[in-house]
Each structure stands twice: as structure tokens, then as C-alpha cells.
Amino acid sequence: MDKQVDTQTDSRSRHYIAALTIAGSDCSGGAGIQADIKTFSALGVYAASAITAITVQNTLGVSGVEGVAATVVEEQIHAVMTDIRPAAVKVGMVHDAATIEAIARALACYPVPHIVVDPIMVSTSGCPLLADDAMQVFRQQLLPLATLLTPNIPEAEVLSDMTITDAASCHAAGMRIAAEIAGYVLIKGGHAVGGSKTDRLYGADGLKGEFTAATVATPNTHGTGCTLSAAIAAYLALGHPIEEAVAQAKTYMTQALVAGSDVAIGQGRGPVNHFFSPLPLFKL
């Protein structure tokens, strides 16, 4: 007979620090739910997941997306939240309005300390990842739950309805987005051209920090946005304040880019090296 665990009398007092990623699956392993799980694990955080969509992709690009039923997404979230009770949640690719509604409805049931939302709208190869009818629901139901929103420059332009060309226009866009949500917004500078990349963090009361790193010469940038937002969620789960969590995630992201810059996997843009210096799982 299988041994039964009595949850009422279980004497175990320690537990892993956990985080939940709600995102799409990347069968090539470089982005999406796979990148998030690798990032959480590398930073010593126990990874739980709820899959929102199955993508058909590899290092050359995305060629197809099939959404998971919204009810199944919602049930996955409840299953994790009622048992694992993660200290942070990262929301990545959400494909349609029904799924966004299901995620927002499920997360609203729990006192999650930190929710990081990475607004993935279009893949680098140009494949739409957010259905046309989903944007309004995304803004009205999911964004108000976010502790932090992490758009890249093109995504920030869509969310702010502004063109970003320099630090001043980035500031204006960041303030406009921050005014719309209750939390913070980090506009990632990875699309900027030059010898360095600067991410800018905004709150309702203005610029909270600038995080700059030298541009890494590498063809392996697949999943960088997913990795950065997951790293921030991991550091928030570990108890770091938001400015420190962003700073440490930026450092981790840069080091992962450098560590994977000389590795060839696939025929296109390969992933970063998430496990350049992995940590054991943290326990409380």
C-alpha cells in the first residue's frame, strides 16, 4: 500500500522558496516556460508552471501557436496556488482574451506578494502571440494586478501609444504606462542600438532607477526577455526589494549572455546559458 501523507500532522517545517510561471511552451527550450523554469532553478527558486499555449518554434522563429483551454489554465493556477503557495508569479505569453480573464480571476483569489507581467505581443520573427481582441482585456484585468510590468521598447510603444527614440521619450512613455497600473514598469533597452543597453524602472512618482550593461556580442539572444522577467520574479520571491531585484536580474542576464555567447545550438538565435553558476534551492 502506498504511504499516505497526513498534511495535518506532517512534521516537516522547512520549505523551498517557490515561484510560479504562467506562460507558453517553447519546444526548442530557449524561451517561454522552459526559460522561466531554467532561470528560477539557476537562481535557487523552486519552479512551478501553468502552460497557457503550445508554440511551434525553434531558434529560427515561431511558426505556430495553439492555446490551452482557459479553464485548464485556470485549474493549473489553482492547483499550484493552493498547494505550493509561491512567493512570486511571472506571467508571460497569454494568447487570448478568455485566457487572460481566467488568469486574472485565478490570481485575484490569492494574496500573491509579487506578480511580474511580461507583455509578450509579437515574436522576434513577427508571429503574433496576442490575439487582436485580447489587448483591452489584458489592460483592464491583468495589468492592475501587476507588481511590475516589463515591456521592451516596441511593446512600451504600443502600451503608451508613443514613439520611443531616446531617454526623454522613454521617460514619457514609462510615466504614461506607470500611471495606468498600480505597480512599476521596467522598459527594457535591448532593442536600442549602441555599446550599452539601459533598462529604466518607473513608478507612479517617477524614475526609480537606470540599469546599464555593456552590449554583449552574441548571436544567442533567444528568450532574453523571458529570462530577465523570470529572474526579477525569482529575486522578488527571495525577498529583495524591487530596485535590487531588477539590478540583480540585469546582472544575471548579462552574465548568462556572456556565458552562452560562444555556444552553437540550432541554426538561428540560440538561448543564453542559464546555468553558468547555478545555486542550490533556497529553503526557509
Short mmCIF file of C-alpha atoms in Angstrom, two decimals:
data_model
loop_
_atom_site.label_atom_id
_atom_site.label_comp_id
_atom_site.label_asym_id
_atom_site.label_seq_id
_atom_site.Cartn_x
_atom_site.Cartn_y
_atom_site.Cartn_z
CA MET A 1 0.00 0.00 0.00
CA ASP A 2 1.28 3.46 -0.88
CA LYS A 3 2.30 5.56 2.07
CA GLN A 4 -0.22 8.31 2.75
CA VAL A 5 0.98 11.74 3.87
CA ASP A 6 -1.13 13.30 6.62
CA THR A 7 -0.96 17.02 5.89
CA GLN A 8 -2.39 17.79 9.32
CA THR A 9 0.39 16.04 11.26
CA ASP A 10 3.32 16.38 8.84
CA SER A 11 6.29 17.47 10.98
CA ARG A 12 8.29 18.98 8.13
CA SER A 13 8.93 22.62 8.99
CA ARG A 14 11.18 23.74 6.14
CA HIS A 15 10.11 24.52 2.60
CA TYR A 16 11.60 25.71 -0.68
CA ILE A 17 11.14 29.28 -1.82
CA ALA A 18 8.91 28.89 -4.87
CA ALA A 19 7.75 30.92 -7.86
CA LEU A 20 5.10 30.21 -10.49
CA THR A 21 5.46 30.96 -14.18
CA ILE A 22 2.32 31.29 -16.30
CA ALA A 23 3.46 31.26 -19.92
CA GLY A 24 3.63 29.49 -23.26
CA SER A 25 5.76 26.44 -24.00
CA ASP A 26 8.77 26.67 -26.33
CA CYS A 27 9.55 23.21 -27.71
CA SER A 28 13.12 24.29 -28.54
CA GLY A 29 13.77 25.06 -24.86
CA GLY A 30 15.17 28.58 -25.18
CA ALA A 31 12.24 30.82 -24.28
CA GLY A 32 8.83 30.74 -22.63
CA ILE A 33 8.03 28.35 -19.81
CA GLN A 34 11.28 26.44 -20.36
CA ALA A 35 13.43 29.57 -20.00
CA ASP A 36 11.49 30.58 -16.89
CA ILE A 37 11.94 27.20 -15.22
CA LYS A 38 15.66 27.23 -16.03
CA THR A 39 16.01 30.75 -14.62
CA PHE A 40 14.13 30.03 -11.39
CA SER A 41 16.16 26.85 -10.90
CA ALA A 42 19.50 28.50 -11.61
CA LEU A 43 18.75 31.17 -9.00
CA GLY A 44 17.77 28.66 -6.32
CA VAL A 45 14.00 29.10 -6.55
CA TYR A 46 11.62 26.13 -6.86
CA ALA A 47 9.80 26.39 -10.20
CA ALA A 48 6.11 25.68 -10.71
CA SER A 49 4.33 26.32 -14.01
CA ALA A 50 0.98 26.81 -15.72
CA ILE A 51 1.10 26.48 -19.51
CA THR A 52 -1.06 28.91 -21.48
CA ALA A 53 -0.18 27.87 -25.04
CA ILE A 54 1.90 25.47 -27.10
CA THR A 55 4.16 27.23 -29.60
CA VAL A 56 5.80 25.64 -32.60
CA GLN A 57 9.22 27.24 -32.66
CA ASN A 58 12.95 26.77 -32.75
CA THR A 59 15.99 29.03 -32.95
CA LEU A 60 14.85 30.20 -36.40
CA GLY A 61 11.48 31.54 -35.26
CA VAL A 62 7.86 30.83 -34.33
CA SER A 63 5.66 29.12 -36.92
CA GLY A 64 2.53 28.31 -34.93
CA VAL A 65 0.60 28.82 -31.68
CA GLU A 66 -2.11 26.66 -30.14
CA GLY A 67 -3.76 27.98 -26.99
CA VAL A 68 -4.53 25.80 -23.98
CA ALA A 69 -8.19 25.92 -22.88
CA ALA A 70 -8.76 28.80 -20.48
CA THR A 71 -10.41 26.52 -17.94
CA VAL A 72 -7.33 24.30 -17.91
CA VAL A 73 -5.04 27.30 -17.43
CA GLU A 74 -7.17 28.46 -14.51
CA GLU A 75 -7.18 25.00 -12.94
CA GLN A 76 -3.37 24.78 -13.21
CA ILE A 77 -3.03 28.07 -11.33
CA HIS A 78 -5.41 26.98 -8.58
CA ALA A 79 -3.60 23.65 -8.24
CA VAL A 80 -0.27 25.40 -7.66
CA MET A 81 -1.53 28.28 -5.53
CA THR A 82 -3.47 26.09 -3.09
CA ASP A 83 -0.57 23.70 -2.57
CA ILE A 84 2.85 25.15 -3.41
CA ARG A 85 1.90 28.75 -2.49
CA PRO A 86 4.61 30.57 -4.49
CA ALA A 87 6.11 33.81 -3.22
CA ALA A 88 6.07 35.36 -6.71
CA VAL A 89 4.32 34.84 -10.03
CA LYS A 90 5.61 35.66 -13.50
CA VAL A 91 3.04 35.97 -16.31
CA GLY A 92 4.45 35.66 -19.82
CA MET A 93 2.72 34.77 -23.05
CA VAL A 94 -1.09 34.95 -22.90
CA HIS A 95 -2.75 34.17 -26.22
CA ASP A 96 -6.39 35.23 -26.00
CA ALA A 97 -8.97 37.18 -24.00
CA ALA A 98 -10.51 34.13 -22.32
CA THR A 99 -7.12 33.02 -21.01
CA ILE A 100 -6.32 36.49 -19.68
CA GLU A 101 -9.67 36.59 -17.88
CA ALA A 102 -9.00 33.14 -16.40
CA ILE A 103 -5.51 34.15 -15.18
CA ALA A 104 -6.77 37.40 -13.63
CA ARG A 105 -9.71 35.63 -11.99
CA ALA A 106 -7.48 32.91 -10.52
CA LEU A 107 -4.72 35.22 -9.26
CA ALA A 108 -7.27 37.55 -7.63
CA CYS A 109 -8.15 34.67 -5.27
CA TYR A 110 -4.74 34.66 -3.57
CA PRO A 111 -2.56 37.21 -1.71
CA VAL A 112 0.40 36.91 -4.08
CA PRO A 113 3.18 39.26 -2.85
CA HIS A 114 4.66 39.86 -6.32
CA ILE A 115 3.29 39.49 -9.85
CA VAL A 116 5.64 40.24 -12.76
CA VAL A 117 3.90 40.62 -16.13
CA ASP A 118 5.97 40.36 -19.32
CA PRO A 119 3.66 41.65 -22.10
CA ILE A 120 4.70 39.37 -24.97
CA MET A 121 2.75 40.52 -28.03
CA VAL A 122 4.76 39.55 -31.12
CA SER A 123 7.67 37.14 -31.53
CA THR A 124 11.00 38.39 -32.84
CA SER A 125 10.26 36.57 -36.11
CA GLY A 126 6.99 38.52 -36.46
CA CYS A 127 4.46 35.88 -35.40
CA PRO A 128 1.54 37.46 -33.44
CA LEU A 129 1.37 35.96 -29.94
CA LEU A 130 -1.51 38.03 -28.53
CA ALA A 131 -4.87 37.85 -30.30
CA ASP A 132 -6.33 41.14 -31.54
CA ASP A 133 -9.32 41.01 -29.19
CA ALA A 134 -7.17 40.39 -26.12
CA MET A 135 -5.42 43.75 -25.68
CA GLN A 136 -8.30 45.55 -23.96
CA VAL A 137 -8.86 42.65 -21.56
CA PHE A 138 -5.10 42.50 -20.91
CA ARG A 139 -5.06 46.18 -19.95
CA GLN A 140 -8.25 46.14 -17.91
CA GLN A 141 -7.93 42.88 -15.99
CA LEU A 142 -4.30 41.73 -15.85
CA LEU A 143 -2.28 44.94 -15.63
CA PRO A 144 -3.98 46.16 -12.43
CA LEU A 145 -2.69 43.01 -10.68
CA ALA A 146 0.95 43.59 -11.71
CA THR A 147 3.65 44.49 -9.23
CA LEU A 148 5.91 45.06 -12.23
CA LEU A 149 5.37 45.25 -15.99
CA THR A 150 8.42 44.53 -18.20
CA PRO A 151 7.83 45.67 -21.81
CA ASN A 152 10.60 46.01 -24.37
CA ILE A 153 10.69 49.21 -26.42
CA PRO A 154 8.22 48.10 -29.15
CA GLU A 155 5.81 46.81 -26.51
CA ALA A 156 6.15 50.01 -24.48
CA GLU A 157 5.34 52.00 -27.61
CA VAL A 158 2.12 50.03 -28.04
CA LEU A 159 1.14 50.33 -24.38
CA SER A 160 1.89 54.07 -24.22
CA ASP A 161 0.78 54.93 -27.77
CA MET A 162 4.06 56.83 -28.12
CA THR A 163 7.25 56.53 -30.17
CA ILE A 164 10.42 55.91 -28.14
CA THR A 165 13.62 57.23 -29.67
CA ASP A 166 15.70 58.43 -26.70
CA ALA A 167 15.82 58.70 -22.91
CA ALA A 168 13.32 61.58 -22.83
CA SER A 169 10.67 59.77 -24.87
CA CYS A 170 11.31 56.59 -22.87
CA HIS A 171 10.66 58.58 -19.69
CA ALA A 172 7.42 59.99 -21.08
CA ALA A 173 6.24 56.54 -22.15
CA GLY A 174 7.25 54.99 -18.85
CA MET A 175 5.35 57.59 -16.86
CA ARG A 176 2.26 57.16 -19.01
CA ILE A 177 2.27 53.38 -18.51
CA ALA A 178 3.03 53.68 -14.78
CA ALA A 179 0.03 55.98 -14.40
CA GLU A 180 -2.18 53.25 -15.88
CA ILE A 181 -1.10 50.48 -13.49
CA ALA A 182 -0.78 50.30 -9.74
CA GLY A 183 2.78 48.98 -9.83
CA TYR A 184 6.09 49.62 -11.58
CA VAL A 185 7.14 49.44 -15.22
CA LEU A 186 10.59 48.43 -16.47
CA ILE A 187 11.20 49.46 -20.08
CA LYS A 188 13.90 47.15 -21.38
CA GLY A 189 16.51 48.66 -23.65
CA GLY A 190 17.58 45.56 -25.53
CA HIS A 191 16.27 46.90 -28.85
CA ALA A 192 18.37 50.06 -28.60
CA VAL A 193 21.47 50.34 -30.79
CA GLY A 194 24.85 51.11 -29.24
CA GLY A 195 27.63 49.91 -26.99
CA SER A 196 25.39 49.58 -23.94
CA LYS A 197 21.82 48.65 -23.05
CA THR A 198 19.86 50.55 -20.40
CA ASP A 199 16.69 49.36 -18.71
CA ARG A 200 14.66 52.07 -16.95
CA LEU A 201 12.38 51.47 -13.97
CA TYR A 202 9.43 53.80 -13.37
CA GLY A 203 6.91 54.14 -10.59
CA ALA A 204 3.95 56.44 -10.24
CA ASP A 205 6.23 59.12 -8.79
CA GLY A 206 8.92 58.99 -11.48
CA LEU A 207 12.14 57.26 -12.48
CA LYS A 208 13.22 54.73 -9.83
CA GLY A 209 16.43 53.52 -11.42
CA GLU A 210 18.52 53.03 -14.55
CA PHE A 211 20.32 49.72 -15.10
CA THR A 212 23.03 49.74 -17.75
CA ALA A 213 25.26 46.96 -19.05
CA ALA A 214 27.65 46.72 -21.97
CA THR A 215 26.16 45.24 -25.12
CA VAL A 216 27.21 41.59 -25.38
CA ALA A 217 28.40 40.48 -28.81
CA THR A 218 26.47 37.24 -29.24
CA PRO A 219 24.02 35.62 -31.67
CA ASN A 220 22.43 33.76 -28.74
CA THR A 221 19.64 36.04 -27.53
CA HIS A 222 16.65 33.70 -27.78
CA GLY A 223 14.49 34.06 -24.67
CA THR A 224 16.27 37.04 -23.11
CA GLY A 225 13.03 38.86 -22.29
CA CYS A 226 11.53 35.77 -20.66
CA THR A 227 14.74 35.17 -18.74
CA LEU A 228 15.02 38.72 -17.38
CA SER A 229 11.42 38.89 -16.17
CA ALA A 230 11.73 35.42 -14.60
CA ALA A 231 14.95 36.45 -12.86
CA ILE A 232 13.23 39.51 -11.41
CA ALA A 233 10.39 37.32 -10.15
CA ALA A 234 12.92 34.95 -8.59
CA TYR A 235 14.75 37.71 -6.75
CA LEU A 236 11.43 39.16 -5.54
CA ALA A 237 10.48 35.70 -4.25
CA LEU A 238 13.80 35.62 -2.39
CA GLY A 239 12.84 38.83 -0.59
CA HIS A 240 14.77 41.53 -2.44
CA PRO A 241 13.19 44.99 -2.86
CA ILE A 242 12.15 45.76 -6.41
CA GLU A 243 15.08 48.03 -7.35
CA GLU A 244 17.57 45.46 -6.05
CA ALA A 245 15.70 42.59 -7.73
CA VAL A 246 15.87 44.40 -11.08
CA ALA A 247 19.57 45.21 -10.63
CA GLN A 248 20.49 41.63 -9.75
CA ALA A 249 18.36 40.23 -12.59
CA LYS A 250 20.10 42.57 -15.04
CA THR A 251 23.49 41.30 -13.83
CA TYR A 252 22.36 37.68 -14.12
CA MET A 253 21.01 38.30 -17.63
CA THR A 254 24.26 39.90 -18.79
CA GLN A 255 26.36 37.08 -17.35
CA ALA A 256 24.11 34.47 -18.98
CA LEU A 257 24.53 36.21 -22.35
CA VAL A 258 28.32 36.27 -21.97
CA ALA A 259 28.47 32.63 -20.82
CA GLY A 260 26.46 31.45 -23.82
CA SER A 261 28.00 33.70 -26.46
CA ASP A 262 30.39 31.07 -27.87
CA VAL A 263 27.97 28.13 -27.94
CA ALA A 264 26.19 26.90 -31.08
CA ILE A 265 22.85 25.14 -30.70
CA GLY A 266 20.36 25.22 -33.54
CA GLN A 267 20.74 27.12 -36.79
CA GLY A 268 19.43 30.51 -35.67
CA ARG A 269 19.43 32.57 -32.49
CA GLY A 270 20.39 30.23 -29.68
CA PRO A 271 19.50 30.63 -26.00
CA VAL A 272 21.55 32.17 -23.22
CA ASN A 273 23.44 29.97 -20.76
CA HIS A 274 21.09 29.93 -17.77
CA PHE A 275 23.27 27.59 -15.75
CA PHE A 276 26.61 29.37 -15.81
CA SER A 277 26.68 29.35 -11.98
CA PRO A 278 23.62 27.56 -10.57
CA LEU A 279 22.59 27.86 -6.94
CA PRO A 280 21.06 25.18 -4.71
CA LEU A 281 17.37 25.54 -3.87
CA PHE A 282 16.85 28.01 -1.03
CA LYS A 283 14.92 26.77 2.00
CA LEU A 284 13.01 28.56 4.71
#
